[in-house]
Structures are given as C-alpha cells and as structure tokens.
Amino acid sequence: MKTIKLGLALLALSTVPAFAHDKHGHGHESFSAGEPGDPTKPARTIEIAMSEMDYAPSRIEVKRGEQIRFVLRNVGKEDHEFLLATPKENLAHAEVMKKHPHMEHDDPNGVRLAPSKTAEILWKFTKAGTFEFSCLIPDHRDYGMVGHVTVK
C-alpha cells in the first residue's frame, strides 16, 4: 500500500511543471482580457512605442471579438514590459516583481523588451470591459507606465 501511495505522490509531483508558465510559477489557465490570437485569422495591427514611463498610444479601443496584433517597440533607454491584464492582476503581479525584478515572463499576454528591441503579441479580446497594459518592472508602473484598452 505504501508503494502505491508513493507512486501516486510522485506522479502528482511530476505533472506540476506542465502547469508552470514562468520560473516563479505565475502560470495562467485563463486570461482576464481574452485569449491568445490565432495567426491564421485576420488581425488589426496596433503599434505601441515604449519609452521611459510612457506608452504611445496609451489608450486603445477595440471591439469584442476583435483580434489585435500588437507591435511593441522599446524606443527607450531601459528595459520595459507590456503585460495585458486587469488593473487588480497587474497590481498583484507588480508586488511579486518587487521581490523578483528580473523575472522573465513566458505568457502570451506579456513581453519584456530591451532597448531598441521589437516584439509582437497577437491577442483576441473576447470579453467586454476596460483592461490595462503596464510595465511591472519595479517603479515603472508607479511612475505612470500604464495604458488602457477599452473593449466594447
């Protein structure tokens, strides 16, 4: 009986890494702002420039069900992030980032970019509401590096 319990315990532990999306265990099973986009379907492209404590544009409107290809360019002199979620989720994540400032994200709704780098995020907005994108590198969000997406 002990052998069976040990085997089940080891099996349970072996499945944990499959659910982790980054090295600090911040995996997401669902996303508040929608879902990762489908590259085989059309998308509207929105370019966002990230610089010191600013996104341009910082306000975006989309239709529910619309797929957006965000082209993100870090035109600043520091690393910056784009993390799409609710304000509540981003504030909670920002607290974790204060303890782990070099945390690397491996989620489809976020990216960290070094200066002069570009990345893309393909996102389908399936839920109506107001969401935000922000930079969660310590102090960046506090200094105003926040943008908003309104989904109608």
PDB file of N, CA, C and O in Angstrom, residues 19 41 67 71 90 96 100 103 118 121 133 136 150-151:
ATOM      1  N   PHE A  19       2.182  22.842 -15.649  1.00  0.00           N
ATOM      2  CA  PHE A  19       1.275  23.962 -15.454  1.00  0.00           C
ATOM      3  C   PHE A  19       1.988  25.276 -15.189  1.00  0.00           C
ATOM      4  O   PHE A  19       1.370  26.312 -15.138  1.00  0.00           O
ATOM      5  N   LYS A  41      -5.905  33.882 -38.662  1.00  0.00           N
ATOM      6  CA  LYS A  41      -7.057  34.765 -38.844  1.00  0.00           C
ATOM      7  C   LYS A  41      -6.597  36.215 -38.933  1.00  0.00           C
ATOM      8  O   LYS A  41      -5.546  36.575 -38.429  1.00  0.00           O
ATOM      9  N   GLN A  67      -9.410  40.755 -33.078  1.00  0.00           N
ATOM     10  CA  GLN A  67      -8.055  40.251 -32.876  1.00  0.00           C
ATOM     11  C   GLN A  67      -7.074  41.369 -33.218  1.00  0.00           C
ATOM     12  O   GLN A  67      -7.173  41.988 -34.265  1.00  0.00           O
ATOM     13  N   VAL A  71       2.347  45.437 -32.097  1.00  0.00           N
ATOM     14  CA  VAL A  71       3.764  45.525 -32.445  1.00  0.00           C
ATOM     15  C   VAL A  71       4.368  46.473 -31.420  1.00  0.00           C
ATOM     16  O   VAL A  71       4.048  47.662 -31.394  1.00  0.00           O
ATOM     17  N   ASN A  90      -2.518  43.202 -12.451  1.00  0.00           N
ATOM     18  CA  ASN A  90      -1.212  43.832 -12.654  1.00  0.00           C
ATOM     19  C   ASN A  90      -0.642  44.388 -11.347  1.00  0.00           C
ATOM     20  O   ASN A  90       0.553  44.306 -11.113  1.00  0.00           O
ATOM     21  N   VAL A  96       4.884  41.108  -6.702  1.00  0.00           N
ATOM     22  CA  VAL A  96       5.797  39.967  -6.853  1.00  0.00           C
ATOM     23  C   VAL A  96       7.068  40.414  -7.569  1.00  0.00           C
ATOM     24  O   VAL A  96       8.177  40.012  -7.210  1.00  0.00           O
ATOM     25  N   HIS A 100      11.211  39.987  -7.174  1.00  0.00           N
ATOM     26  CA  HIS A 100      11.933  39.281  -8.245  1.00  0.00           C
ATOM     27  C   HIS A 100      12.000  40.193  -9.477  1.00  0.00           C
ATOM     28  O   HIS A 100      11.357  39.917 -10.491  1.00  0.00           O
ATOM     29  N   MET A 103      12.436  38.826 -13.133  1.00  0.00           N
ATOM     30  CA  MET A 103      11.556  37.725 -13.511  1.00  0.00           C
ATOM     31  C   MET A 103      11.302  37.755 -15.020  1.00  0.00           C
ATOM     32  O   MET A 103      11.059  38.804 -15.596  1.00  0.00           O
ATOM     33  N   THR A 118      12.065  44.871 -30.610  1.00  0.00           N
ATOM     34  CA  THR A 118      10.668  44.842 -31.031  1.00  0.00           C
ATOM     35  C   THR A 118      10.124  43.442 -30.809  1.00  0.00           C
ATOM     36  O   THR A 118      10.844  42.454 -30.970  1.00  0.00           O
ATOM     37  N   ILE A 121       2.642  40.686 -30.004  1.00  0.00           N
ATOM     38  CA  ILE A 121       1.683  39.886 -29.234  1.00  0.00           C
ATOM     39  C   ILE A 121       0.402  39.868 -30.048  1.00  0.00           C
ATOM     40  O   ILE A 121      -0.098  40.921 -30.466  1.00  0.00           O
ATOM     41  N   PHE A 133      -2.555  47.651 -19.891  1.00  0.00           N
ATOM     42  CA  PHE A 133      -1.225  47.111 -20.133  1.00  0.00           C
ATOM     43  C   PHE A 133      -0.290  47.989 -19.334  1.00  0.00           C
ATOM     44  O   PHE A 133      -0.466  49.202 -19.260  1.00  0.00           O
ATOM     45  N   LEU A 136       5.679  46.234 -15.361  1.00  0.00           N
ATOM     46  CA  LEU A 136       5.752  45.810 -13.973  1.00  0.00           C
ATOM     47  C   LEU A 136       7.176  45.746 -13.430  1.00  0.00           C
ATOM     48  O   LEU A 136       7.396  45.264 -12.326  1.00  0.00           O
ATOM     49  N   THR A 150     -10.044  49.627 -23.993  1.00  0.00           N
ATOM     50  CA  THR A 150     -11.467  49.549 -23.759  1.00  0.00           C
ATOM     51  C   THR A 150     -12.055  48.624 -24.820  1.00  0.00           C
ATOM     52  O   THR A 150     -11.881  48.864 -26.019  1.00  0.00           O
ATOM     53  N   VAL A 151     -12.730  47.580 -24.370  1.00  0.00           N
ATOM     54  CA  VAL A 151     -13.332  46.598 -25.263  1.00  0.00           C
ATOM     55  C   VAL A 151     -14.845  46.792 -25.214  1.00  0.00           C
ATOM     56  O   VAL A 151     -15.456  46.658 -24.163  1.00  0.00           O
TER      57      VAL A 151
END
